[in-house]
XYZ file of C-alpha atoms in Angstrom:
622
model
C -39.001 -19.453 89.833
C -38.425 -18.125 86.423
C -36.395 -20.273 84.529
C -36.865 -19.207 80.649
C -37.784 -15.477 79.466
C -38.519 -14.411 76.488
C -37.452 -11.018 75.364
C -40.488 -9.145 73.482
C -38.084 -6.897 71.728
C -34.784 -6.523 69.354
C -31.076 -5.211 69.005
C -29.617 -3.641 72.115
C -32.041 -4.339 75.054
C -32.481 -7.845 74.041
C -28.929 -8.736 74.386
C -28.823 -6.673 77.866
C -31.315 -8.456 79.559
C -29.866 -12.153 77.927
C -26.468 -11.328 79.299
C -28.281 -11.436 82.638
C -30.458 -13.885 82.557
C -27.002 -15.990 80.985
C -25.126 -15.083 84.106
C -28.876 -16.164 86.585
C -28.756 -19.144 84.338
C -31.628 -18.735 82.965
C -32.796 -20.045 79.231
C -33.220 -16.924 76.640
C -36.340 -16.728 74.009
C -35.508 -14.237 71.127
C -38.569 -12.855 68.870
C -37.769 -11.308 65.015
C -38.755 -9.893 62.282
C -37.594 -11.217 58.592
C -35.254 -8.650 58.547
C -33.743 -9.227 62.410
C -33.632 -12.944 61.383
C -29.774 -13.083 61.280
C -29.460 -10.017 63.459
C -26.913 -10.189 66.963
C -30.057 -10.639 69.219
C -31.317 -13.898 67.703
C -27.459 -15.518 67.514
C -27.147 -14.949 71.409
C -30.610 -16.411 72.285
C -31.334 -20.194 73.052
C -33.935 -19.948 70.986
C -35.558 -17.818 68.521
C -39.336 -17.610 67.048
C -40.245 -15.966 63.456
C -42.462 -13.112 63.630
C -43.291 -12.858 59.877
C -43.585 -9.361 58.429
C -40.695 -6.290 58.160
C -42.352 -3.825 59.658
C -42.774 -2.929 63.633
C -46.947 -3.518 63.163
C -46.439 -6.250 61.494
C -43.930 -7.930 64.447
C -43.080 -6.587 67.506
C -46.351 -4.887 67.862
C -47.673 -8.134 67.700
C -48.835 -9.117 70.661
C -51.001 -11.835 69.888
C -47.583 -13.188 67.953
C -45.358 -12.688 70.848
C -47.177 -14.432 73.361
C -47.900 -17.540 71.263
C -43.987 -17.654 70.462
C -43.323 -17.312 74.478
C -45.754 -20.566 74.869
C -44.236 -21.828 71.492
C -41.059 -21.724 72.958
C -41.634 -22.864 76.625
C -41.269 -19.954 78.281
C -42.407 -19.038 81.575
C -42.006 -15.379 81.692
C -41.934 -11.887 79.230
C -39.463 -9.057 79.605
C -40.641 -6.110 77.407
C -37.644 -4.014 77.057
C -38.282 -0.531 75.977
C -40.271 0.528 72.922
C -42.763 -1.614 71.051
C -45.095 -3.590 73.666
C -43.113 -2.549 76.809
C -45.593 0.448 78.222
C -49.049 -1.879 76.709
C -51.252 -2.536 79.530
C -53.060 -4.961 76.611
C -49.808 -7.022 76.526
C -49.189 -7.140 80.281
C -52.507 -9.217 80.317
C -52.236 -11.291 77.407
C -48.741 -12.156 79.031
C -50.240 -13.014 82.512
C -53.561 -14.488 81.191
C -51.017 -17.194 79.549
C -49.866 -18.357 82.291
C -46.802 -16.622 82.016
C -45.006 -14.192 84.340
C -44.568 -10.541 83.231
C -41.537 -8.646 84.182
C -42.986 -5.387 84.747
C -45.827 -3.027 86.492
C -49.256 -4.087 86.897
C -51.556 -3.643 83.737
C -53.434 -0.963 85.995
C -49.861 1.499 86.769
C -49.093 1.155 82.968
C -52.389 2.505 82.290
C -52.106 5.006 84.921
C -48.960 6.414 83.487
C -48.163 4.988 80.339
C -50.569 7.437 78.314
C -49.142 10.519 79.551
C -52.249 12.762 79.954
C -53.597 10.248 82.126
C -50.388 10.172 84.135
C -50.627 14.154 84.120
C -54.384 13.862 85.332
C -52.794 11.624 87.806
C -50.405 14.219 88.807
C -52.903 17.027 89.074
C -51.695 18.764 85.720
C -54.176 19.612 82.903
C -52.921 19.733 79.254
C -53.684 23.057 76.865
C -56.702 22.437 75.342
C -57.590 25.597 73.661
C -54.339 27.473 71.992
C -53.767 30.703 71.130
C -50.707 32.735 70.699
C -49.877 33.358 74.118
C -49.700 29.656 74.404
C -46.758 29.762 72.204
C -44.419 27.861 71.867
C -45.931 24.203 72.739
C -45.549 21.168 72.364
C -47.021 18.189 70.414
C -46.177 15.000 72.115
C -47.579 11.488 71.459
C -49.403 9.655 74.537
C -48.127 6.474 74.419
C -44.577 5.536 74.052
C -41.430 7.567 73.841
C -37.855 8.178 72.613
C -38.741 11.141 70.953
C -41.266 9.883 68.674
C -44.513 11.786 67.773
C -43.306 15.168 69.220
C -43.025 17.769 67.228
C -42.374 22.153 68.828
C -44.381 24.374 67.433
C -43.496 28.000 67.572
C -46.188 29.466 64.843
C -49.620 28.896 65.709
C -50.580 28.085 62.072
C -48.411 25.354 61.865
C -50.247 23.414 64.620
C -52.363 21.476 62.375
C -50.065 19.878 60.103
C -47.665 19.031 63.011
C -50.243 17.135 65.288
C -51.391 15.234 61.849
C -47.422 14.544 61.425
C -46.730 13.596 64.987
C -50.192 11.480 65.312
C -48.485 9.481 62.426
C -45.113 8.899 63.194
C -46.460 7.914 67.115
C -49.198 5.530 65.102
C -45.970 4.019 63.112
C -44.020 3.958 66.351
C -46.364 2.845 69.004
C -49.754 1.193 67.134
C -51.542 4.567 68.952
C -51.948 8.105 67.000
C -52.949 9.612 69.932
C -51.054 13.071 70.890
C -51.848 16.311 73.299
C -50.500 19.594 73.826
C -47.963 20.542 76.175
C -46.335 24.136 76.862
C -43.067 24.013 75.546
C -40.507 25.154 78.782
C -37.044 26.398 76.927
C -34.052 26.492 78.162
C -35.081 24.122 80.905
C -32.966 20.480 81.791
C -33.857 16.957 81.599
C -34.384 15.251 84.986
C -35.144 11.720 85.914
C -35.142 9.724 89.036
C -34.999 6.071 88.885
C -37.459 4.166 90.504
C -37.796 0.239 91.948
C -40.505 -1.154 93.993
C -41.657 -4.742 94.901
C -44.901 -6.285 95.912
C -44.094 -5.549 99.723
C -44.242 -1.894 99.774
C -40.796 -0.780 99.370
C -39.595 1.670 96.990
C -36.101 2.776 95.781
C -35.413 6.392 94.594
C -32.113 5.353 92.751
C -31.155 8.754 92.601
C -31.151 11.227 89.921
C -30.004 11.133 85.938
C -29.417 14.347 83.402
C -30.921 13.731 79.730
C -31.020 17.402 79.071
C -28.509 16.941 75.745
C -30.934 15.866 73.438
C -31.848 15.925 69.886
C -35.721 15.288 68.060
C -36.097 15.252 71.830
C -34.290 12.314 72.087
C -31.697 11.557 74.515
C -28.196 11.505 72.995
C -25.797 11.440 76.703
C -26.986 10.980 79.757
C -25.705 10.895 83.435
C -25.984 10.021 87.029
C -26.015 11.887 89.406
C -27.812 14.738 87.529
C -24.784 17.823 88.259
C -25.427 20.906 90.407
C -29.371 20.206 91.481
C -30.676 22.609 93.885
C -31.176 20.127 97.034
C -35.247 21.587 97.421
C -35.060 20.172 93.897
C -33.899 17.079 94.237
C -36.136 16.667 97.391
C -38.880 17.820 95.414
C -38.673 15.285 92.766
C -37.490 12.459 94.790
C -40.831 13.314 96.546
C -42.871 12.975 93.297
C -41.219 9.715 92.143
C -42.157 8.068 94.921
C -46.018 9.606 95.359
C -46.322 8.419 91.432
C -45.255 5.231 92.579
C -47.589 4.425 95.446
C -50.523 6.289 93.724
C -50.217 3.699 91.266
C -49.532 0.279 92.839
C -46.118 0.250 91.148
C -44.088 -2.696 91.050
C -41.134 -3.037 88.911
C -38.534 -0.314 87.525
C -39.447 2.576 86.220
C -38.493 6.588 85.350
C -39.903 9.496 86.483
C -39.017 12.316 84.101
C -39.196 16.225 84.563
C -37.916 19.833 83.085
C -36.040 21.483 85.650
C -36.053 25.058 85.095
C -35.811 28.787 86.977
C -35.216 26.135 90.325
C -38.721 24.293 89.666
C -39.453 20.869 88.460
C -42.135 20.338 85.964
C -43.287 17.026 85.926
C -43.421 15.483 82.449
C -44.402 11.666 82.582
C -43.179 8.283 84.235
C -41.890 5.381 81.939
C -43.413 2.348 83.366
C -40.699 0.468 81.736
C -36.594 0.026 81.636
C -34.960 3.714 80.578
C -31.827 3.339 77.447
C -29.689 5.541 79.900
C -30.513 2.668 83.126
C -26.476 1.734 83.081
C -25.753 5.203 84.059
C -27.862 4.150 87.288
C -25.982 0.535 87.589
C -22.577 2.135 87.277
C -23.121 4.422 90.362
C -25.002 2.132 92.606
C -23.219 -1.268 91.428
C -26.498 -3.117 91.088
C -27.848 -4.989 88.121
C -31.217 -3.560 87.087
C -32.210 -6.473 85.005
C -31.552 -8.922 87.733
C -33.474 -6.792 90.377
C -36.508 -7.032 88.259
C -36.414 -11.047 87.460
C -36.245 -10.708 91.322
C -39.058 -8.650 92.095
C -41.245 -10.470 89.354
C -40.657 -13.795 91.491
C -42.173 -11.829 94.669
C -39.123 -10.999 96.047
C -38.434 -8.094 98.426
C -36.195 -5.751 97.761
C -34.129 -4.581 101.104
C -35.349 -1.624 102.643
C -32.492 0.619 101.837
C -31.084 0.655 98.431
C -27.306 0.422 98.327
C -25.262 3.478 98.563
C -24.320 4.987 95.537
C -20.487 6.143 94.200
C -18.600 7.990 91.656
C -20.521 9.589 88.319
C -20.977 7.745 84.821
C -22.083 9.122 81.607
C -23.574 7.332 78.702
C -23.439 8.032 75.099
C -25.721 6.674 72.486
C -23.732 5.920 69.044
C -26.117 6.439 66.352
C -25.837 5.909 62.691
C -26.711 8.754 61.794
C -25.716 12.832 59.883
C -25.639 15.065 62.706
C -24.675 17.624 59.914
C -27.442 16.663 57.644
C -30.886 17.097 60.616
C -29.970 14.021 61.862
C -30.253 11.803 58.876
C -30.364 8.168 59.371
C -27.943 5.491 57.912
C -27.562 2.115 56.454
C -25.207 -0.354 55.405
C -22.498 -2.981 56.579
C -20.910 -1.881 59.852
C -17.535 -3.480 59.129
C -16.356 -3.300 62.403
C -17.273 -2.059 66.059
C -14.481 -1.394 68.798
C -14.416 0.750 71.723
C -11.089 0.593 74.251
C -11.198 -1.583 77.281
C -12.457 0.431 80.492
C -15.800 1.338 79.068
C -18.930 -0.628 79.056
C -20.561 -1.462 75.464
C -24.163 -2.200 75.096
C -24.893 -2.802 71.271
C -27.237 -4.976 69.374
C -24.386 -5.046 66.271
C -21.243 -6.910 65.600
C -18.782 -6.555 62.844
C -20.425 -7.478 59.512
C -23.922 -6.855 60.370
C -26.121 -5.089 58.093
C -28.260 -1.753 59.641
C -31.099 -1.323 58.366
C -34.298 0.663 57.428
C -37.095 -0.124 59.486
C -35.730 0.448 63.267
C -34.296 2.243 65.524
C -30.728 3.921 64.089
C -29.108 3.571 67.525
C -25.737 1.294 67.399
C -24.816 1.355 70.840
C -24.134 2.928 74.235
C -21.265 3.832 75.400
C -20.550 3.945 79.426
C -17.805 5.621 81.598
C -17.839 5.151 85.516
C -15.059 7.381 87.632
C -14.873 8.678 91.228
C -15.646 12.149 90.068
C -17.861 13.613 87.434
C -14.935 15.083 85.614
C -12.959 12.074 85.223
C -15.756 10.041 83.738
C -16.270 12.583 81.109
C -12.609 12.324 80.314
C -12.734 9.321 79.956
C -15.186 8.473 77.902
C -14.889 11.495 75.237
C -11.164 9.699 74.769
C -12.645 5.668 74.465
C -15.101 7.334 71.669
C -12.097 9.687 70.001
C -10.110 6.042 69.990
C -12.898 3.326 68.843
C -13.251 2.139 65.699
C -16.969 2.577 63.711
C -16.023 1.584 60.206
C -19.213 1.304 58.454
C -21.913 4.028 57.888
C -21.568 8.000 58.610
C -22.251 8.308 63.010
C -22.475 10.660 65.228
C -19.567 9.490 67.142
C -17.487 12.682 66.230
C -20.638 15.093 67.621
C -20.547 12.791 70.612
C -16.757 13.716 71.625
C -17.486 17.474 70.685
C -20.161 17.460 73.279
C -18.143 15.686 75.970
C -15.524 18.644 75.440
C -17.627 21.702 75.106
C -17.378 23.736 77.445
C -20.902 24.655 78.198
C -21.373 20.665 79.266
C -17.240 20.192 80.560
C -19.132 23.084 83.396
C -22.637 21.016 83.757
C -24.675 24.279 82.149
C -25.962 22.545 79.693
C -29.854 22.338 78.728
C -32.146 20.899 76.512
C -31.195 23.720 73.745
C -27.719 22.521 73.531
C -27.777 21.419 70.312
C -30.222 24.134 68.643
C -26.968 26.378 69.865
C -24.216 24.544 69.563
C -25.146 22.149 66.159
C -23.306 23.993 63.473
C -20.049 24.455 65.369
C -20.246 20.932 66.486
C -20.664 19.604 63.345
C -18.247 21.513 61.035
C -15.376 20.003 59.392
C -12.293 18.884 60.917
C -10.079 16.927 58.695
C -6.330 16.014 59.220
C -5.317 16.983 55.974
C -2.589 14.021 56.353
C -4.992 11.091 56.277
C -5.474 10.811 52.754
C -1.916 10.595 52.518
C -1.681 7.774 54.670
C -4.638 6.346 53.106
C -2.755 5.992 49.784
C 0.357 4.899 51.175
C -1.158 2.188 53.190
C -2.916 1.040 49.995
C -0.019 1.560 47.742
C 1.794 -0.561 49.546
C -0.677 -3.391 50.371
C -1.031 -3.473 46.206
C 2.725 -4.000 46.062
C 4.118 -7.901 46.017
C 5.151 -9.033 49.132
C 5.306 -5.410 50.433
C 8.082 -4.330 47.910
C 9.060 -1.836 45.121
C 10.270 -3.711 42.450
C 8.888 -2.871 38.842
C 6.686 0.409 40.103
C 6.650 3.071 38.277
C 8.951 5.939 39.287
C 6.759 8.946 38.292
C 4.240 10.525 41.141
C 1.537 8.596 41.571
C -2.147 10.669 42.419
C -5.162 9.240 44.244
C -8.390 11.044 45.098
C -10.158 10.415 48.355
C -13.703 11.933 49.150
C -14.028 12.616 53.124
C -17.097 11.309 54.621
C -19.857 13.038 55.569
C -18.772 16.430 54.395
C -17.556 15.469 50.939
C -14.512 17.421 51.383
C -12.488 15.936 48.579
C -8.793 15.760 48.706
C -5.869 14.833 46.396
C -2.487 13.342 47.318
C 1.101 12.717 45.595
C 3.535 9.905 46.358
C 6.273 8.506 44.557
C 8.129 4.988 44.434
C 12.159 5.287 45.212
C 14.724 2.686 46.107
C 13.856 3.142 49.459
C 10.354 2.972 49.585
C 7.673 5.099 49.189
C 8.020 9.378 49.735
C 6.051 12.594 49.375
C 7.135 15.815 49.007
C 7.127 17.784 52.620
C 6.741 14.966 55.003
C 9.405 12.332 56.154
C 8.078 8.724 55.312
C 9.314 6.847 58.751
C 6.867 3.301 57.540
C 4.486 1.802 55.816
C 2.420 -0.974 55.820
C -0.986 -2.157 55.207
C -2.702 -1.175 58.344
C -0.457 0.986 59.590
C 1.700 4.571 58.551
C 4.391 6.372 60.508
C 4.723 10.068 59.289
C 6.956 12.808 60.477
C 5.668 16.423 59.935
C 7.756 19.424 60.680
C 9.478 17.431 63.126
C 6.609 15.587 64.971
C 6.213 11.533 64.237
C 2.746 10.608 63.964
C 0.784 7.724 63.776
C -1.888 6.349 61.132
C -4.456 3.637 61.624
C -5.532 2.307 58.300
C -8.313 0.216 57.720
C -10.119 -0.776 53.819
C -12.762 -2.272 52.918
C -15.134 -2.999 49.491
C -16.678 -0.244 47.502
C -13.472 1.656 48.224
C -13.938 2.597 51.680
C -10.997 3.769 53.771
C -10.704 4.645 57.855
C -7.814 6.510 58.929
C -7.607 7.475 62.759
C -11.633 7.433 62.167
C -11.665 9.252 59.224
C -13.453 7.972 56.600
C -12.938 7.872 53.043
C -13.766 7.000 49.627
C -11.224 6.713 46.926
C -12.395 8.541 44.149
C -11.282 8.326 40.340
C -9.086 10.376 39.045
C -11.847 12.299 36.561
C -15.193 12.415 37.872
C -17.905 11.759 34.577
C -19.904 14.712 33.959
C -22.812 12.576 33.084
C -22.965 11.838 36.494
C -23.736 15.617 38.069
C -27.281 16.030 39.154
C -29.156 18.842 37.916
C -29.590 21.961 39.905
C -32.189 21.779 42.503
C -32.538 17.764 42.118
C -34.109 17.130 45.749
C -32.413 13.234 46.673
C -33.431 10.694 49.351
C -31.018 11.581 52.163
C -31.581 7.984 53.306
C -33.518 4.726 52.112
C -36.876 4.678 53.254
C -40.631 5.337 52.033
C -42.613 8.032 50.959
C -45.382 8.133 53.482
C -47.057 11.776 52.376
C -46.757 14.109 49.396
C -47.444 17.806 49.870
C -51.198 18.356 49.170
C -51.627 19.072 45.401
C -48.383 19.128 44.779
C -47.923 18.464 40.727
C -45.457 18.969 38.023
C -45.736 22.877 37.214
C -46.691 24.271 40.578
C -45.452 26.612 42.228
C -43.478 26.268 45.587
C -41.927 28.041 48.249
C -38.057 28.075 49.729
C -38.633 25.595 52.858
C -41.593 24.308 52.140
C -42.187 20.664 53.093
C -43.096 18.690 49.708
C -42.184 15.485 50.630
C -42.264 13.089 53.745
C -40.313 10.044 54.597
C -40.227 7.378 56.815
C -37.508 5.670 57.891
C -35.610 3.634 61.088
C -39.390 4.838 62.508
C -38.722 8.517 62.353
C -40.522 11.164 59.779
C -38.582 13.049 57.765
C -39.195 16.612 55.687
C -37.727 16.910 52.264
C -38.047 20.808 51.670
C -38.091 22.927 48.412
C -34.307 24.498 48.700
C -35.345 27.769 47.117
C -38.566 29.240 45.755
C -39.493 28.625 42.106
C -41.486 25.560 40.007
C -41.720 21.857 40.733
C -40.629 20.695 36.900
C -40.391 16.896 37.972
C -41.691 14.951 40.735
C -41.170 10.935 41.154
C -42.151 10.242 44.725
C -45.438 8.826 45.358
C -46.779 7.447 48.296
C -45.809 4.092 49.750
C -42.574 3.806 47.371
C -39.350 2.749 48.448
C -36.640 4.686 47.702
C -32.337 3.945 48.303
C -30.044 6.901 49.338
C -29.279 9.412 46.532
C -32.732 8.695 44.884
C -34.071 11.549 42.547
C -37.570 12.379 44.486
C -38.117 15.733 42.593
C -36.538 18.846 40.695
C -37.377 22.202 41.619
C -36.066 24.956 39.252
C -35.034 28.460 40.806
C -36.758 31.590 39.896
C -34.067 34.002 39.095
C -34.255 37.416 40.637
C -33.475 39.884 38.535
C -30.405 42.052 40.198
C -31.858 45.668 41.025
C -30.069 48.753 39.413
């Protein structure tokens, strides 16, 4: 009987599986790195062991480290999670040559499947080994590991080289493995996945099917169960594979098959011999507890022979702190606060005050809706994201509601190319143009003693608020009067610190108003920067200054790439790495490099000058 587990990961998953081991009574073992060391994960544990270091190598890919802090700690058994050690046939040993139980597959089914041309071998299904141009467009994909690390689509056959060298080192950073293959590349195809659980005994659950197709960096962003509108041969056909992959392999545990469904085939793609993000779609619709089902089958349990029937449709989103409108770009900082409406389920590894950093994962949390009908849940859960609060770094919360509404997924025709379609109208601008207003109000009145008007000045005031992430910048008028506080066109119904009552053109409206240090402001989720009323011309950048769009380090500067030389519009100059994904910095126009201060291995903060490139001007033709 298990009676202490140690979770061999961080953030999110680690305080998933210690809610259920909590409610099973079990003890909880937490692992971090120097940076984790005050992070949500380690507060909720019983206990918590050091893994010295900052980086994923240095910690969590640890293995030798993790499994001396299980024994450290007295536990008796290892959950993996997802990510780091969790598809490591290596680990699975160490774990059980310790004396400890692991909660997951045999050593030999992770080896089977966890290095996905193996699993493909397994499968019957060769990768490309010779390319030409008929090949294209493929894919470079990373063996080991997953959530859209080390995969790179590569459309020109000359820029194969440099992309499996850049996806062999992001799935090295990632994983601990640089291996990667080649893959065709299906378009315009959607992202299947059946669920799997098996015990020791023989039995195996298909837990039916999930949708991942809406996906970005091939990463899943919302997912669902059942997966809408699947031919039934389909379905059958998959559910048929799932299983075969299972009993090929000697499975025991849970695990995810995963395929491209496309012109009514399924293309197999690889099986995660682990615990998916998107599992609580799967627990929503078949009211079972995936975490506890392992623990169970780990202590040789059998499962029953049936699984239970399932009910309704959920969708997850995955709330990232990240620029959708800027290729995804990760962020840091304080995440002052972290709400979402009661009637949703919130997995997150955060709490108000905590501190996101640069070296993991830029996921926040996930975000689940259950209803009787598909339509209903996707309802519901665009409206708990349009109402929570995420005061703290730019997200992709607002891309997340967009998607919920868009048509193309509202119908359940949505693919894998969603986004490569849809990004730009997604992502453009949408500002109430009255939230600034209530922004200054609110604070005009929180400055005021004891909420009143005595001694202000009588003359318009003006305040300057910069919307965040577009930089759309915005200047309001208010003025002090026996009766409070007014602006020209609207009807001032109340004001106080946290909260404004408006009435325009005959419609009362209210504003949520939340501040914060450094000047930030939320209103209704908008957020905003108050801005001084001249902006210091010292302080403007000089044309084609090429900034860090996010802390992180320079991992790779382009080949010969000097002070003087000439360089191309788009072409990649500089790399970065950071929260464990790669990222281009690219020349924004054609012309010569007259300053470059990145070098390799230095750490850089948002806004940091990497390099200047100065336009060539083209003379205009008579």
């Amino acid at each position: 009987m298990i009676t202490s587990v140690l979770v061999a990961n961080r953030g999110e998953i680690a305080c998933r599986v210690f809610r259920t081991c909590r409610e099973l009574g079990i003890r909880t073992v937490a692992v971090h790195s120097d940076p984790d060391a005050d992070a949500l994960h380690v507060r909720e544990a019983d206990l918590a062991v050091r893994l010295p270091g900052a980086t994923p190598a240095d910690t969590y890919l640890r293995a030798d480290l993790v499994v001396k802090a299980a024994l450290d700690a007295g536990a008796d058994a290892v959950h993996p999670g997802y990510g780091f050690l969790s598809e490591n046939a290596d680990f699975a040993r160490a774990v059980a040559d310790a004396g400890l139980t692991w909660i997951g597959p045999p050593p030999a089914a992770i080896e089977a499947m966890a290095s996905k041309t193996r699993a493909k071998e397994l499968m019957g299904i060769a990768p490309l080994e010779i390319i030409g141009e008929d090949d294209l467009p493929v894919l470079v994909k990373a063996t080991a590991g997953g959530g859209g690390r080390g995969m790179r689509v590569v459309r020109e056959l000359g820029e194969l080289a440099q992309e499996i060298v850049a996806a062999g080192a992001e799935a090295l950073s990632a994983f601990g493995d640089g291996e990667v293959f080649v893959e065709p590349y299906v378009e315009g195809g959607r992202h299947v996945e059946v669920q799997v659980l098996a015990d020791a005994h023989g039995t195996v659950w298909t837990l039916g099917t999930r949708d991942c197709s809406l996906q970005r960096r091939h990463q899943k962003v919302i997912e669902e169960a059942p997966a809408p509108d699947l031919i039934r041969g389909v379905s059958d056909v998959i559910y048929e594979m799932a299983e075969r992959a299972c009993r090929a392999t000697g499975y025991v545990g849970a695990g995810t098959v995963e395929f491209l469904v496309a012109d009514g085939r399924a293309h197999f793609l690889e099986m995660n011999t682990r615990l998916q993000v998107e599992h609580p779609v799967t627990e929503a619709v078949f009211g079972i507890d995936l975490v506890a089902l392992q623990l169970r089958v780990a202590e040789g349990e059998a499962l029953d022979p049936e699984p239970p029937a399932p009910r309704g449709h959920a969708v997850e989103a995955r709330l990232y702190a990240e620029d959708p409108a800027a290729s995804f770009a990760p962020q840091t900082g304080t995440l002052h606060r972290l709400h979402v409406p009661d009637g949703t389920r919130l997995d997150t590894g955060y709490t108000d005050g905590d501190t996101i950093g640069v070296h993991y994962d830029a996921m926040l949390a996930k975000v689940v809706a259950h209803a009787p009908t598909r339509t209903a849940a996707v309802r519901a859960l665009a409206g708990a994201l349009e109402r929570a609060e995420v005061h703290g770094p730019v997200t992709n919360r607002d891309l997340l509601v967009r998607s919920l509404r868009h048509p193309e997924f509202a119908e359940a025709r949505m693919d894998t190319g969603f986004y490569e379609r849809h990004l730009d109208e997604l992502t453009a601008p949408h500002e109430d143009p009255y939230a600034p207003l209530a922004a200054a109000l609110a604070q005009a009145v929180g400055r005021s003693r004891f909420g009143g008007f005595r001694n202000v000045p009588s003359q318009p005031q003006v305040r300057r608020y910069r919307a965040e992430p577009s930089g759309t910048e915005h200047e309001v008028r208010y003025r002090h009067t026996r009766e409070g506080l007014a602006a020209d066109g609207v009807h001032v119904v109340d004001v106080a610190p946290h909260l404004v009552v408006l009435e325009v053109g005959g419609v009362r409206r209210k504003f949520t108003v939340s501040a914060y240090g450094g000047g930030q402001v939320y209103v209704n989720g908008l957020a905003l920067t108050a801005l001084p009323r001249f902006t210091d011309p010292s302080e403007q950048r000089v044309p084609g200054s090429l900034l860090a769009p996010m802390p992180g380090t320079v991992v790779r500067v382009a080949e010969g790439l000097t002070e003087g030389a000439a360089v191309a519009a788009g072409q990649p100059l500089i790399w970065l790495e950071a929260m464990k994904m790669e990222h281009r910095i690219l020349a924004p126009a054609s012309g010569t490099l007259t300053a470059l201060h990145a070098a390799v291995g230095r750490q850089v903060e948002v806004g940091a000058l990497l390099a200047v490139v100065q336009a060539v001007v083209q003379e205009e033709q008579s």
